[in-house]
Amino acid sequence: MRQITALATAGTLTLTLAACSTGDPQACTTGPDGAAADTITATGDFGSAPQIDFPTPLNSNGVQTHTLVEGDGPTAQDGQYITVDITLLKGSDGSVLQQTSYDPTSPTSFLFSGLAIPALKTGLECQPTGSRVAVTMPVGDAFPDGAPQGLTDDDTLVAVVDLVSSVTARAHGTVLPAVSGVPSVVRAPDGRPGITLTGGEAPDELKVATLIDGDGDETVAEGDSVLVQYTGVLWDGGTVFDSSWENGAPVTLAADEDSVIPGFAKAIIGKKVGSQVVAVLPPDEGYGDTEQGTIPAGSTLVFVIDILAIG
């Protein structure tokens, strides 16, 4: 059975990443420089596992940041969904504690506001994508509830982070007038949609309306890999059966009917990045006469979809 959600979900870094909702991007400043962070060097190409060197034992007086390679892309801040490669090291002896795959086909991606270590978030804030950044922080600051295995509260955590990409984690563009015949949508400050059903008989054909005309340069083509936020509810009763907002992060899916249910693919193909659409899917555009989890057989489905990025 074809699924609504992604073919492959974003990776996570056990020590550092957690999911939560996000707010709008806002003005910010980069983290503080410092003598400890300035001692760190990292050789190797951006996007590949670096060779990292610093004098040991390394002790950081608070959070310190040193930009090793300066990028020029969108910045890492609240309201953004970012992809990174990261190496975590122990300040006392330089040993590697954890490292992502540095494989572009298996990215580590998350909402910036969902970074579970506030000290690391402080160090990365407002750094542009394309940057390689060294961040040092006392373990006691990084993990106020207690050091994880392999570290003590007196140690220093060193992170070398390649900021690969950053996109706004909600629709962005021109808000269009409401369209009759489809559910109305309101948006929370973080972009999370609230859906009000119109009632009456469910339509017998696919209905798609653009709520926000995206200001991105790219348009979704059939077969594209697309990063989306979405909420799906049942026409009958309005029960939410799936939501990337509730699950904690956007998802990547293929815009074709072999990978996702037909109506979902049709709703996003031809739409610009940044757009938000509402789609009403009769059963033949969804799961037909087959029960799917909490979705009864023969259900009409309603989706609100934010198109965040392509590729």
PDB file of C-alpha atoms in Angstrom:
ATOM      1  CA  MET A   1       0.000   0.000   0.000  1.00  0.00           C
ATOM      2  CA  ARG A   2       1.346   3.413  -0.940  1.00  0.00           C
ATOM      3  CA  GLN A   3       1.971   5.665   2.013  1.00  0.00           C
ATOM      4  CA  ILE A   4       1.270   9.346   2.604  1.00  0.00           C
ATOM      5  CA  THR A   5       4.534   9.955   4.358  1.00  0.00           C
ATOM      6  CA  ALA A   6       8.123  10.014   3.217  1.00  0.00           C
ATOM      7  CA  LEU A   7      10.069   7.317   1.460  1.00  0.00           C
ATOM      8  CA  ALA A   8      12.912   8.040   3.852  1.00  0.00           C
ATOM      9  CA  THR A   9      12.780  10.113   7.022  1.00  0.00           C
ATOM     10  CA  ALA A  10      15.438  12.441   8.363  1.00  0.00           C
ATOM     11  CA  GLY A  11      18.250  11.026  10.450  1.00  0.00           C
ATOM     12  CA  THR A  12      18.822  12.039  14.051  1.00  0.00           C
ATOM     13  CA  LEU A  13      21.834  12.478  16.269  1.00  0.00           C
ATOM     14  CA  THR A  14      21.168  10.768  19.584  1.00  0.00           C
ATOM     15  CA  LEU A  15      23.052  13.154  21.847  1.00  0.00           C
ATOM     16  CA  THR A  16      21.844  16.368  20.322  1.00  0.00           C
ATOM     17  CA  LEU A  17      18.661  16.329  18.308  1.00  0.00           C
ATOM     18  CA  ALA A  18      15.022  16.330  19.287  1.00  0.00           C
ATOM     19  CA  ALA A  19      11.901  17.418  17.469  1.00  0.00           C
ATOM     20  CA  CYS A  20       9.540  20.252  18.338  1.00  0.00           C
ATOM     21  CA  SER A  21       7.575  22.989  16.650  1.00  0.00           C
ATOM     22  CA  THR A  22       9.163  26.078  15.195  1.00  0.00           C
ATOM     23  CA  GLY A  23       8.527  29.802  15.069  1.00  0.00           C
ATOM     24  CA  ASP A  24       9.172  32.395  12.427  1.00  0.00           C
ATOM     25  CA  PRO A  25      12.751  33.273  11.494  1.00  0.00           C
ATOM     26  CA  GLN A  26      13.879  36.361  13.352  1.00  0.00           C
ATOM     27  CA  ALA A  27      16.874  38.652  13.662  1.00  0.00           C
ATOM     28  CA  CYS A  28      19.742  37.087  15.585  1.00  0.00           C
ATOM     29  CA  THR A  29      23.480  37.277  16.143  1.00  0.00           C
ATOM     30  CA  THR A  30      26.134  34.606  15.893  1.00  0.00           C
ATOM     31  CA  GLY A  31      27.528  32.894  18.960  1.00  0.00           C
ATOM     32  CA  PRO A  32      30.452  34.307  20.983  1.00  0.00           C
ATOM     33  CA  ASP A  33      34.042  33.828  19.867  1.00  0.00           C
ATOM     34  CA  GLY A  34      36.546  32.457  22.357  1.00  0.00           C
ATOM     35  CA  ALA A  35      40.093  31.264  22.852  1.00  0.00           C
ATOM     36  CA  ALA A  36      39.138  27.595  23.212  1.00  0.00           C
ATOM     37  CA  ALA A  37      37.158  27.442  19.969  1.00  0.00           C
ATOM     38  CA  ASP A  38      39.885  29.370  18.142  1.00  0.00           C
ATOM     39  CA  THR A  39      42.375  26.528  18.767  1.00  0.00           C
ATOM     40  CA  ILE A  40      40.325  24.056  16.706  1.00  0.00           C
ATOM     41  CA  THR A  41      41.337  23.190  13.162  1.00  0.00           C
ATOM     42  CA  ALA A  42      39.516  20.902  10.741  1.00  0.00           C
ATOM     43  CA  THR A  43      40.963  19.819   7.415  1.00  0.00           C
ATOM     44  CA  GLY A  44      39.103  18.160   4.575  1.00  0.00           C
ATOM     45  CA  ASP A  45      36.383  19.234   2.177  1.00  0.00           C
ATOM     46  CA  PHE A  46      33.095  20.645   3.404  1.00  0.00           C
ATOM     47  CA  GLY A  47      30.558  17.818   3.514  1.00  0.00           C
ATOM     48  CA  SER A  48      33.199  15.141   4.154  1.00  0.00           C
ATOM     49  CA  ALA A  49      34.373  13.852   7.524  1.00  0.00           C
ATOM     50  CA  PRO A  50      37.057  16.314   8.697  1.00  0.00           C
ATOM     51  CA  GLN A  51      40.357  15.655  10.383  1.00  0.00           C
ATOM     52  CA  ILE A  52      39.988  17.656  13.607  1.00  0.00           C
ATOM     53  CA  ASP A  53      42.805  18.807  15.831  1.00  0.00           C
ATOM     54  CA  PHE A  54      43.052  20.867  19.026  1.00  0.00           C
ATOM     55  CA  PRO A  55      45.325  20.931  22.090  1.00  0.00           C
ATOM     56  CA  THR A  56      44.170  18.684  24.920  1.00  0.00           C
ATOM     57  CA  PRO A  57      42.854  18.952  27.479  1.00  0.00           C
ATOM     58  CA  LEU A  58      40.616  21.683  26.079  1.00  0.00           C
ATOM     59  CA  ASN A  59      38.509  23.686  28.498  1.00  0.00           C
ATOM     60  CA  SER A  60      35.809  26.066  27.308  1.00  0.00           C
ATOM     61  CA  ASN A  61      34.745  29.063  29.356  1.00  0.00           C
ATOM     62  CA  GLY A  62      31.078  29.033  28.341  1.00  0.00           C
ATOM     63  CA  VAL A  63      29.869  28.534  24.775  1.00  0.00           C
ATOM     64  CA  GLN A  64      32.443  29.556  22.180  1.00  0.00           C
ATOM     65  CA  THR A  65      32.212  29.590  18.387  1.00  0.00           C
ATOM     66  CA  HIS A  66      34.835  29.684  15.662  1.00  0.00           C
ATOM     67  CA  THR A  67      33.892  29.761  11.964  1.00  0.00           C
ATOM     68  CA  LEU A  68      36.299  27.521  10.065  1.00  0.00           C
ATOM     69  CA  VAL A  69      34.643  27.918   6.655  1.00  0.00           C
ATOM     70  CA  GLU A  70      32.217  30.785   6.044  1.00  0.00           C
ATOM     71  CA  GLY A  71      29.203  30.075   3.854  1.00  0.00           C
ATOM     72  CA  ASP A  72      26.786  32.451   2.189  1.00  0.00           C
ATOM     73  CA  GLY A  73      23.449  30.621   2.344  1.00  0.00           C
ATOM     74  CA  PRO A  74      20.342  31.042   4.522  1.00  0.00           C
ATOM     75  CA  THR A  75      21.093  31.205   8.235  1.00  0.00           C
ATOM     76  CA  ALA A  76      20.388  28.648  10.938  1.00  0.00           C
ATOM     77  CA  GLN A  77      17.743  30.041  13.292  1.00  0.00           C
ATOM     78  CA  ASP A  78      14.294  29.370  14.707  1.00  0.00           C
ATOM     79  CA  GLY A  79      11.787  28.814  11.939  1.00  0.00           C
ATOM     80  CA  GLN A  80      14.299  26.943   9.783  1.00  0.00           C
ATOM     81  CA  TYR A  81      14.661  23.251   8.943  1.00  0.00           C
ATOM     82  CA  ILE A  82      18.368  22.530   8.617  1.00  0.00           C
ATOM     83  CA  THR A  83      20.564  19.707   7.363  1.00  0.00           C
ATOM     84  CA  VAL A  84      23.967  19.177   8.932  1.00  0.00           C
ATOM     85  CA  ASP A  85      26.980  16.927   9.176  1.00  0.00           C
ATOM     86  CA  ILE A  86      28.460  16.904  12.656  1.00  0.00           C
ATOM     87  CA  THR A  87      31.331  15.426  14.628  1.00  0.00           C
ATOM     88  CA  LEU A  88      31.250  15.497  18.440  1.00  0.00           C
ATOM     89  CA  LEU A  89      34.480  15.131  20.380  1.00  0.00           C
ATOM     90  CA  LYS A  90      35.637  14.959  23.976  1.00  0.00           C
ATOM     91  CA  GLY A  91      37.647  18.009  24.977  1.00  0.00           C
ATOM     92  CA  SER A  92      39.826  16.194  27.466  1.00  0.00           C
ATOM     93  CA  ASP A  93      41.449  13.827  24.965  1.00  0.00           C
ATOM     94  CA  GLY A  94      40.115  14.678  21.476  1.00  0.00           C
ATOM     95  CA  SER A  95      38.362  11.352  21.032  1.00  0.00           C
ATOM     96  CA  VAL A  96      35.328  11.195  18.725  1.00  0.00           C
ATOM     97  CA  LEU A  97      32.090  10.603  20.618  1.00  0.00           C
ATOM     98  CA  GLN A  98      29.697  10.621  17.696  1.00  0.00           C
ATOM     99  CA  GLN A  99      29.673  11.413  14.000  1.00  0.00           C
ATOM    100  CA  THR A 100      27.045  11.572  11.287  1.00  0.00           C
ATOM    101  CA  SER A 101      27.488   9.662   8.032  1.00  0.00           C
ATOM    102  CA  TYR A 102      28.579  12.605   5.853  1.00  0.00           C
ATOM    103  CA  ASP A 103      26.499  10.904   3.162  1.00  0.00           C
ATOM    104  CA  PRO A 104      24.314  13.300   1.126  1.00  0.00           C
ATOM    105  CA  THR A 105      21.837  10.482   0.455  1.00  0.00           C
ATOM    106  CA  SER A 106      21.275   9.996   4.201  1.00  0.00           C
ATOM    107  CA  PRO A 107      21.092  13.513   5.668  1.00  0.00           C
ATOM    108  CA  THR A 108      20.776  14.492   9.301  1.00  0.00           C
ATOM    109  CA  SER A 109      17.994  17.094   9.291  1.00  0.00           C
ATOM    110  CA  PHE A 110      15.905  18.724  11.995  1.00  0.00           C
ATOM    111  CA  LEU A 111      14.062  21.832  13.061  1.00  0.00           C
ATOM    112  CA  PHE A 112      16.605  24.292  14.413  1.00  0.00           C
ATOM    113  CA  SER A 113      14.319  25.088  17.333  1.00  0.00           C
ATOM    114  CA  GLY A 114      14.362  21.360  18.116  1.00  0.00           C
ATOM    115  CA  LEU A 115      18.063  21.236  18.946  1.00  0.00           C
ATOM    116  CA  ALA A 116      18.094  19.560  22.332  1.00  0.00           C
ATOM    117  CA  ILE A 117      21.365  21.135  23.497  1.00  0.00           C
ATOM    118  CA  PRO A 118      20.740  24.863  23.942  1.00  0.00           C
ATOM    119  CA  ALA A 119      24.481  25.503  24.190  1.00  0.00           C
ATOM    120  CA  LEU A 120      25.054  24.046  20.717  1.00  0.00           C
ATOM    121  CA  LYS A 121      22.036  25.956  19.401  1.00  0.00           C
ATOM    122  CA  THR A 122      23.629  29.153  20.751  1.00  0.00           C
ATOM    123  CA  GLY A 123      26.847  28.355  18.933  1.00  0.00           C
ATOM    124  CA  LEU A 124      25.178  27.695  15.573  1.00  0.00           C
ATOM    125  CA  GLU A 125      22.581  30.448  15.600  1.00  0.00           C
ATOM    126  CA  CYS A 126      22.742  32.801  12.605  1.00  0.00           C
ATOM    127  CA  GLN A 127      25.581  30.893  10.960  1.00  0.00           C
ATOM    128  CA  PRO A 128      24.958  30.760   7.195  1.00  0.00           C
ATOM    129  CA  THR A 129      24.618  27.453   5.390  1.00  0.00           C
ATOM    130  CA  GLY A 130      27.793  26.429   3.629  1.00  0.00           C
ATOM    131  CA  SER A 131      29.698  27.146   6.847  1.00  0.00           C
ATOM    132  CA  ARG A 132      31.836  24.776   8.878  1.00  0.00           C
ATOM    133  CA  VAL A 133      31.654  25.863  12.509  1.00  0.00           C
ATOM    134  CA  ALA A 134      33.515  24.739  15.630  1.00  0.00           C
ATOM    135  CA  VAL A 135      31.586  25.065  18.898  1.00  0.00           C
ATOM    136  CA  THR A 136      32.968  24.378  22.366  1.00  0.00           C
ATOM    137  CA  MET A 137      30.829  24.188  25.480  1.00  0.00           C
ATOM    138  CA  PRO A 138      31.120  22.919  29.050  1.00  0.00           C
ATOM    139  CA  VAL A 139      29.343  19.580  29.376  1.00  0.00           C
ATOM    140  CA  GLY A 140      27.466  20.924  32.378  1.00  0.00           C
ATOM    141  CA  ASP A 141      25.989  23.638  30.144  1.00  0.00           C
ATOM    142  CA  ALA A 142      25.314  21.238  27.292  1.00  0.00           C
ATOM    143  CA  PHE A 143      23.564  18.661  29.484  1.00  0.00           C
ATOM    144  CA  PRO A 144      22.165  20.424  32.567  1.00  0.00           C
ATOM    145  CA  ASP A 145      20.301  17.262  33.600  1.00  0.00           C
ATOM    146  CA  GLY A 146      23.492  15.229  33.771  1.00  0.00           C
ATOM    147  CA  ALA A 147      26.335  14.187  31.489  1.00  0.00           C
ATOM    148  CA  PRO A 148      25.722  11.254  29.105  1.00  0.00           C
ATOM    149  CA  GLN A 149      27.895   8.176  29.202  1.00  0.00           C
ATOM    150  CA  GLY A 150      31.523   8.899  28.311  1.00  0.00           C
ATOM    151  CA  LEU A 151      31.493  12.483  29.614  1.00  0.00           C
ATOM    152  CA  THR A 152      31.670  14.203  32.971  1.00  0.00           C
ATOM    153  CA  ASP A 153      30.224  17.559  34.022  1.00  0.00           C
ATOM    154  CA  ASP A 154      33.771  18.953  34.196  1.00  0.00           C
ATOM    155  CA  ASP A 155      34.579  18.046  30.585  1.00  0.00           C
ATOM    156  CA  THR A 156      34.202  20.149  27.440  1.00  0.00           C
ATOM    157  CA  LEU A 157      32.109  19.059  24.452  1.00  0.00           C
ATOM    158  CA  VAL A 158      33.527  19.983  21.049  1.00  0.00           C
ATOM    159  CA  ALA A 159      31.334  20.032  17.948  1.00  0.00           C
ATOM    160  CA  VAL A 160      32.460  20.607  14.371  1.00  0.00           C
ATOM    161  CA  VAL A 161      29.376  21.206  12.257  1.00  0.00           C
ATOM    162  CA  ASP A 162      28.924  21.524   8.499  1.00  0.00           C
ATOM    163  CA  LEU A 163      25.686  23.458   7.877  1.00  0.00           C
ATOM    164  CA  VAL A 164      24.578  21.886   4.617  1.00  0.00           C
ATOM    165  CA  SER A 165      21.203  23.516   3.981  1.00  0.00           C
ATOM    166  CA  SER A 166      18.439  25.530   5.592  1.00  0.00           C
ATOM    167  CA  VAL A 167      14.860  26.155   4.481  1.00  0.00           C
ATOM    168  CA  THR A 168      11.893  27.880   6.083  1.00  0.00           C
ATOM    169  CA  ALA A 169       9.783  25.231   7.824  1.00  0.00           C
ATOM    170  CA  ARG A 170       6.415  26.682   6.740  1.00  0.00           C
ATOM    171  CA  ALA A 171       4.759  28.052   3.614  1.00  0.00           C
ATOM    172  CA  HIS A 172       5.898  31.503   2.494  1.00  0.00           C
ATOM    173  CA  GLY A 173       4.513  33.734  -0.226  1.00  0.00           C
ATOM    174  CA  THR A 174       1.310  35.620  -1.013  1.00  0.00           C
ATOM    175  CA  VAL A 175      -1.809  34.667   0.964  1.00  0.00           C
ATOM    176  CA  LEU A 176      -4.697  34.240  -1.478  1.00  0.00           C
ATOM    177  CA  PRO A 177      -8.436  34.789  -0.889  1.00  0.00           C
ATOM    178  CA  ALA A 178     -10.447  31.891   0.499  1.00  0.00           C
ATOM    179  CA  VAL A 179     -11.919  29.487  -2.050  1.00  0.00           C
ATOM    180  CA  SER A 180     -15.497  28.253  -1.721  1.00  0.00           C
ATOM    181  CA  GLY A 181     -16.143  24.525  -1.711  1.00  0.00           C
ATOM    182  CA  VAL A 182     -13.017  23.539   0.203  1.00  0.00           C
ATOM    183  CA  PRO A 183     -12.318  23.576   3.957  1.00  0.00           C
ATOM    184  CA  SER A 184     -11.103  26.879   5.425  1.00  0.00           C
ATOM    185  CA  VAL A 185      -7.686  27.065   7.042  1.00  0.00           C
ATOM    186  CA  VAL A 186      -6.264  29.277   9.770  1.00  0.00           C
ATOM    187  CA  ARG A 187      -2.598  29.315  10.764  1.00  0.00           C
ATOM    188  CA  ALA A 188      -0.946  29.441  14.163  1.00  0.00           C
ATOM    189  CA  PRO A 189       2.058  31.778  14.565  1.00  0.00           C
ATOM    190  CA  ASP A 190       4.395  28.866  13.795  1.00  0.00           C
ATOM    191  CA  GLY A 191       2.494  28.035  10.585  1.00  0.00           C
ATOM    192  CA  ARG A 192       0.628  25.029  11.938  1.00  0.00           C
ATOM    193  CA  PRO A 193      -2.759  24.829  10.142  1.00  0.00           C
ATOM    194  CA  GLY A 194      -6.175  24.575  11.715  1.00  0.00           C
ATOM    195  CA  ILE A 195      -8.787  23.082   9.394  1.00  0.00           C
ATOM    196  CA  THR A 196     -12.513  23.888   9.481  1.00  0.00           C
ATOM    197  CA  LEU A 197     -14.660  21.545   7.429  1.00  0.00           C
ATOM    198  CA  THR A 198     -17.479  22.945   5.329  1.00  0.00           C
ATOM    199  CA  GLY A 199     -19.898  20.081   6.025  1.00  0.00           C
ATOM    200  CA  GLY A 200     -22.331  18.663   3.534  1.00  0.00           C
ATOM    201  CA  GLU A 201     -21.747  15.926   1.003  1.00  0.00           C
ATOM    202  CA  ALA A 202     -18.173  14.945   0.266  1.00  0.00           C
ATOM    203  CA  PRO A 203     -17.095  15.813  -3.295  1.00  0.00           C
ATOM    204  CA  ASP A 204     -16.789  12.940  -5.737  1.00  0.00           C
ATOM    205  CA  GLU A 205     -13.734  14.375  -7.478  1.00  0.00           C
ATOM    206  CA  LEU A 206     -10.377  15.796  -6.380  1.00  0.00           C
ATOM    207  CA  LYS A 207     -10.495  19.442  -5.291  1.00  0.00           C
ATOM    208  CA  VAL A 208      -7.275  21.449  -4.835  1.00  0.00           C
ATOM    209  CA  ALA A 209      -7.007  25.124  -3.888  1.00  0.00           C
ATOM    210  CA  THR A 210      -3.865  27.218  -3.389  1.00  0.00           C
ATOM    211  CA  LEU A 211      -3.976  29.106  -0.085  1.00  0.00           C
ATOM    212  CA  ILE A 212      -0.496  30.646  -0.280  1.00  0.00           C
ATOM    213  CA  ASP A 213       1.168  31.273  -3.632  1.00  0.00           C
ATOM    214  CA  GLY A 214       4.777  30.435  -2.894  1.00  0.00           C
ATOM    215  CA  ASP A 215       7.567  32.877  -3.618  1.00  0.00           C
ATOM    216  CA  GLY A 216      10.114  30.176  -4.466  1.00  0.00           C
ATOM    217  CA  ASP A 217      11.742  29.924  -7.879  1.00  0.00           C
ATOM    218  CA  GLU A 218      11.167  26.184  -8.380  1.00  0.00           C
ATOM    219  CA  THR A 219       7.979  24.330  -9.306  1.00  0.00           C
ATOM    220  CA  VAL A 220       7.241  20.723  -8.329  1.00  0.00           C
ATOM    221  CA  ALA A 221       7.432  18.309 -11.251  1.00  0.00           C
ATOM    222  CA  GLU A 222       6.277  14.703 -11.282  1.00  0.00           C
ATOM    223  CA  GLY A 223       8.892  12.491  -9.658  1.00  0.00           C
ATOM    224  CA  ASP A 224      10.608  15.308  -7.737  1.00  0.00           C
ATOM    225  CA  SER A 225      11.776  14.708  -4.188  1.00  0.00           C
ATOM    226  CA  VAL A 226       9.836  17.282  -2.167  1.00  0.00           C
ATOM    227  CA  LEU A 227      10.137  18.449   1.452  1.00  0.00           C
ATOM    228  CA  VAL A 228       6.676  19.141   2.891  1.00  0.00           C
ATOM    229  CA  GLN A 229       4.743  19.875   6.056  1.00  0.00           C
ATOM    230  CA  TYR A 230       1.221  18.486   6.056  1.00  0.00           C
ATOM    231  CA  THR A 231      -1.842  17.725   8.138  1.00  0.00           C
ATOM    232  CA  GLY A 232      -4.428  15.152   7.064  1.00  0.00           C
ATOM    233  CA  VAL A 233      -7.961  14.929   8.476  1.00  0.00           C
ATOM    234  CA  LEU A 234     -11.043  12.838   7.707  1.00  0.00           C
ATOM    235  CA  TRP A 235     -13.839  14.675   5.904  1.00  0.00           C
ATOM    236  CA  ASP A 236     -16.257  12.748   8.076  1.00  0.00           C
ATOM    237  CA  GLY A 237     -15.702  14.097  11.602  1.00  0.00           C
ATOM    238  CA  GLY A 238     -12.484  16.046  11.056  1.00  0.00           C
ATOM    239  CA  THR A 239     -10.251  13.614  12.959  1.00  0.00           C
ATOM    240  CA  VAL A 240      -6.519  14.180  12.354  1.00  0.00           C
ATOM    241  CA  PHE A 241      -5.045  10.901  11.123  1.00  0.00           C
ATOM    242  CA  ASP A 242      -1.529  12.097  10.303  1.00  0.00           C
ATOM    243  CA  SER A 243       0.478  15.310  10.640  1.00  0.00           C
ATOM    244  CA  SER A 244       4.132  16.128  10.134  1.00  0.00           C
ATOM    245  CA  TRP A 245       3.578  19.056  12.517  1.00  0.00           C
ATOM    246  CA  GLU A 246       2.517  16.649  15.257  1.00  0.00           C
ATOM    247  CA  ASN A 247       5.268  14.178  14.334  1.00  0.00           C
ATOM    248  CA  GLY A 248       7.864  16.907  14.899  1.00  0.00           C
ATOM    249  CA  ALA A 249       9.482  17.614  11.522  1.00  0.00           C
ATOM    250  CA  PRO A 250       8.797  17.977   7.807  1.00  0.00           C
ATOM    251  CA  VAL A 251       9.107  14.906   5.603  1.00  0.00           C
ATOM    252  CA  THR A 252      10.592  14.229   2.178  1.00  0.00           C
ATOM    253  CA  LEU A 253       8.513  12.337  -0.364  1.00  0.00           C
ATOM    254  CA  ALA A 254       8.423  11.643  -4.076  1.00  0.00           C
ATOM    255  CA  ALA A 255       5.786  13.505  -6.088  1.00  0.00           C
ATOM    256  CA  ASP A 256       4.498  10.514  -8.004  1.00  0.00           C
ATOM    257  CA  GLU A 257       1.527   8.188  -7.664  1.00  0.00           C
ATOM    258  CA  ASP A 258       3.706   5.101  -7.207  1.00  0.00           C
ATOM    259  CA  SER A 259       5.124   6.553  -3.984  1.00  0.00           C
ATOM    260  CA  VAL A 260       2.235   8.460  -2.391  1.00  0.00           C
ATOM    261  CA  ILE A 261      -1.525   8.309  -2.726  1.00  0.00           C
ATOM    262  CA  PRO A 262      -2.655   9.765  -6.069  1.00  0.00           C
ATOM    263  CA  GLY A 263      -4.472  12.846  -4.799  1.00  0.00           C
ATOM    264  CA  PHE A 264      -1.536  13.933  -2.647  1.00  0.00           C
ATOM    265  CA  ALA A 265       0.846  13.788  -5.617  1.00  0.00           C
ATOM    266  CA  LYS A 266      -1.605  15.631  -7.886  1.00  0.00           C
ATOM    267  CA  ALA A 267      -2.097  18.342  -5.243  1.00  0.00           C
ATOM    268  CA  ILE A 268       1.574  19.364  -5.190  1.00  0.00           C
ATOM    269  CA  ILE A 269       2.679  18.800  -8.792  1.00  0.00           C
ATOM    270  CA  GLY A 270       2.827  22.137 -10.588  1.00  0.00           C
ATOM    271  CA  LYS A 271       2.966  24.185  -7.377  1.00  0.00           C
ATOM    272  CA  LYS A 272       5.810  26.540  -6.484  1.00  0.00           C
ATOM    273  CA  VAL A 273       8.102  26.151  -3.482  1.00  0.00           C
ATOM    274  CA  GLY A 274       6.649  28.096  -0.560  1.00  0.00           C
ATOM    275  CA  SER A 275       3.048  27.316  -1.542  1.00  0.00           C
ATOM    276  CA  GLN A 276       0.359  25.995   0.749  1.00  0.00           C
ATOM    277  CA  VAL A 277      -2.498  24.000  -0.743  1.00  0.00           C
ATOM    278  CA  VAL A 278      -5.646  22.405   0.621  1.00  0.00           C
ATOM    279  CA  ALA A 279      -6.793  19.242  -1.126  1.00  0.00           C
ATOM    280  CA  VAL A 280      -9.960  17.171  -0.754  1.00  0.00           C
ATOM    281  CA  LEU A 281      -9.401  13.586  -1.891  1.00  0.00           C
ATOM    282  CA  PRO A 282     -12.353  11.290  -2.654  1.00  0.00           C
ATOM    283  CA  PRO A 283     -11.683   7.611  -1.907  1.00  0.00           C
ATOM    284  CA  ASP A 284     -10.380   6.831  -5.401  1.00  0.00           C
ATOM    285  CA  GLU A 285      -7.669   9.496  -4.920  1.00  0.00           C
ATOM    286  CA  GLY A 286      -6.777   8.127  -1.482  1.00  0.00           C
ATOM    287  CA  TYR A 287      -7.028   4.600  -0.119  1.00  0.00           C
ATOM    288  CA  GLY A 288     -10.191   3.519  -1.926  1.00  0.00           C
ATOM    289  CA  ASP A 289     -12.141   0.756  -0.226  1.00  0.00           C
ATOM    290  CA  THR A 290      -9.165  -0.365   1.879  1.00  0.00           C
ATOM    291  CA  GLU A 291      -8.893   0.489   5.575  1.00  0.00           C
ATOM    292  CA  GLN A 292      -5.532   2.102   6.324  1.00  0.00           C
ATOM    293  CA  GLY A 293      -4.646   2.320  10.020  1.00  0.00           C
ATOM    294  CA  THR A 294      -7.087   4.777  11.592  1.00  0.00           C
ATOM    295  CA  ILE A 295      -8.509   5.684   8.174  1.00  0.00           C
ATOM    296  CA  PRO A 296     -11.761   3.779   7.527  1.00  0.00           C
ATOM    297  CA  ALA A 297     -12.376   2.197   4.131  1.00  0.00           C
ATOM    298  CA  GLY A 298     -14.036   4.533   1.649  1.00  0.00           C
ATOM    299  CA  SER A 299     -12.864   7.726   3.410  1.00  0.00           C
ATOM    300  CA  THR A 300     -12.667  11.157   1.864  1.00  0.00           C
ATOM    301  CA  LEU A 301      -9.458  12.839   3.031  1.00  0.00           C
ATOM    302  CA  VAL A 302      -8.485  16.478   3.497  1.00  0.00           C
ATOM    303  CA  PHE A 303      -4.856  17.631   3.413  1.00  0.00           C
ATOM    304  CA  VAL A 304      -3.222  20.991   4.025  1.00  0.00           C
ATOM    305  CA  ILE A 305       0.274  20.846   2.536  1.00  0.00           C
ATOM    306  CA  ASP A 306       3.170  23.317   2.793  1.00  0.00           C
ATOM    307  CA  ILE A 307       5.777  22.849   0.016  1.00  0.00           C
ATOM    308  CA  LEU A 308       9.150  23.736   1.532  1.00  0.00           C
ATOM    309  CA  ALA A 309      11.839  22.594  -0.914  1.00  0.00           C
ATOM    310  CA  ILE A 310      12.623  20.420  -3.911  1.00  0.00           C
ATOM    311  CA  GLY A 311      15.532  17.988  -4.052  1.00  0.00           C
TER     312      GLY A 311
END
